[in-house]
CSV table of C-alpha atoms in Angstrom, one decimal:
chain,number,residue,atom,x,y,z
C,463,GLY,CA,-13.7,-31.3,-22.4
C,464,GLY,CA,-13.1,-28.0,-20.7
C,465,SER,CA,-14.3,-28.3,-17.1
C,466,LEU,CA,-16.5,-31.4,-17.8
C,467,GLY,CA,-13.9,-33.8,-16.4
C,468,GLU,CA,-13.6,-31.9,-13.2
C,469,VAL,CA,-17.4,-31.6,-12.8
C,470,LEU,CA,-18.4,-35.0,-14.0
C,471,GLY,CA,-15.5,-36.9,-12.4
C,472,SER,CA,-15.4,-40.6,-13.2
C,473,GLY,CA,-19.1,-40.7,-14.0
C,474,ALA,CA,-18.6,-39.9,-17.6
C,475,VAL,CA,-16.6,-40.7,-20.7
C,476,ILE,CA,-14.9,-37.5,-21.9
C,477,LEU,CA,-13.5,-37.4,-25.4
C,478,LYS,CA,-10.8,-34.8,-25.8
C,479,GLU,CA,-10.5,-35.0,-29.6
C,480,LEU,CA,-13.0,-34.2,-32.3
C,481,ASN,CA,-12.5,-37.5,-34.0
C,482,GLU,CA,-15.6,-39.2,-35.4
C,483,GLU,CA,-14.1,-42.7,-35.1
C,484,SER,CA,-13.3,-42.2,-31.4
C,485,TRP,CA,-16.8,-41.0,-30.8
C,486,ASN,CA,-18.2,-44.0,-32.7
C,487,VAL,CA,-16.0,-46.4,-30.7
C,488,GLN,CA,-17.0,-44.9,-27.3
C,489,ALA,CA,-20.7,-44.8,-28.3
C,490,GLU,CA,-20.6,-48.5,-29.3
C,491,LYS,CA,-18.9,-49.3,-26.0
C,492,LEU,CA,-21.5,-47.5,-24.0
C,493,LEU,CA,-24.3,-49.3,-25.8
C,494,THR,CA,-22.9,-52.7,-25.5
C,495,ASP,CA,-20.9,-52.8,-22.2
C,496,SER,CA,-23.3,-53.1,-19.3
C,497,ASP,CA,-20.5,-53.3,-16.8
C,498,LEU,CA,-19.1,-49.9,-18.0
C,499,ARG,CA,-22.6,-48.4,-17.8
C,500,LYS,CA,-23.1,-49.6,-14.3
C,501,LYS,CA,-19.7,-48.3,-13.3
C,502,LEU,CA,-20.5,-44.9,-14.8
C,503,ILE,CA,-23.9,-44.7,-13.2
C,504,THR,CA,-22.5,-45.5,-9.8
C,505,ALA,CA,-19.7,-43.0,-10.2
C,506,GLY,CA,-22.2,-40.4,-11.5
C,507,GLN,CA,-24.5,-40.9,-8.5
C,508,GLN,CA,-21.5,-40.4,-6.1
C,509,THR,CA,-20.4,-37.3,-8.0
C,510,VAL,CA,-23.9,-35.7,-8.1
C,511,SER,CA,-24.3,-36.2,-4.3
C,512,LYS,CA,-21.5,-33.5,-3.9
C,513,TYR,CA,-23.6,-30.8,-5.5
C,514,ARG,CA,-26.6,-29.2,-3.8
C,515,TRP,CA,-28.9,-26.4,-5.1
C,516,ASP,CA,-28.8,-24.5,-1.8
C,517,ASP,CA,-25.0,-24.4,-1.9
C,518,THR,CA,-25.0,-23.2,-5.5
C,519,ALA,CA,-27.6,-20.5,-4.7
C,520,ARG,CA,-25.6,-19.3,-1.7
C,521,LYS,CA,-22.3,-19.2,-3.6
C,522,THR,CA,-23.9,-17.4,-6.5
C,523,TRP,CA,-25.5,-14.9,-4.1
C,524,ASP,CA,-22.1,-14.3,-2.5
C,525,VAL,CA,-20.6,-13.5,-5.9
C,526,TYR,CA,-23.4,-11.1,-6.7
C,527,ARG,CA,-22.9,-9.3,-3.4
C,528,LYS,CA,-19.2,-9.2,-3.8
C,529,VAL,CA,-19.4,-7.8,-7.4
C,530,GLY,CA,-22.2,-5.4,-6.3
C,531,GLY,CA,-20.0,-3.9,-3.6
C,532,GLU,CA,-21.8,-5.2,-0.5
């Protein structure tokens, strides 16, 4: 998991354990449940709209400047 839950929001299924059976169950659900897929796609599209490359570039540049002593 790590930060994936925070970044992906409700647009993803995050499995917290390294359990093969849990992964199999969730994979089967994703393959067979079209309502779940639609819900995840919609949530993912809403989540991705919060992230912009120009914001990321600006924030990254700000960190470089701060670390570099400017």
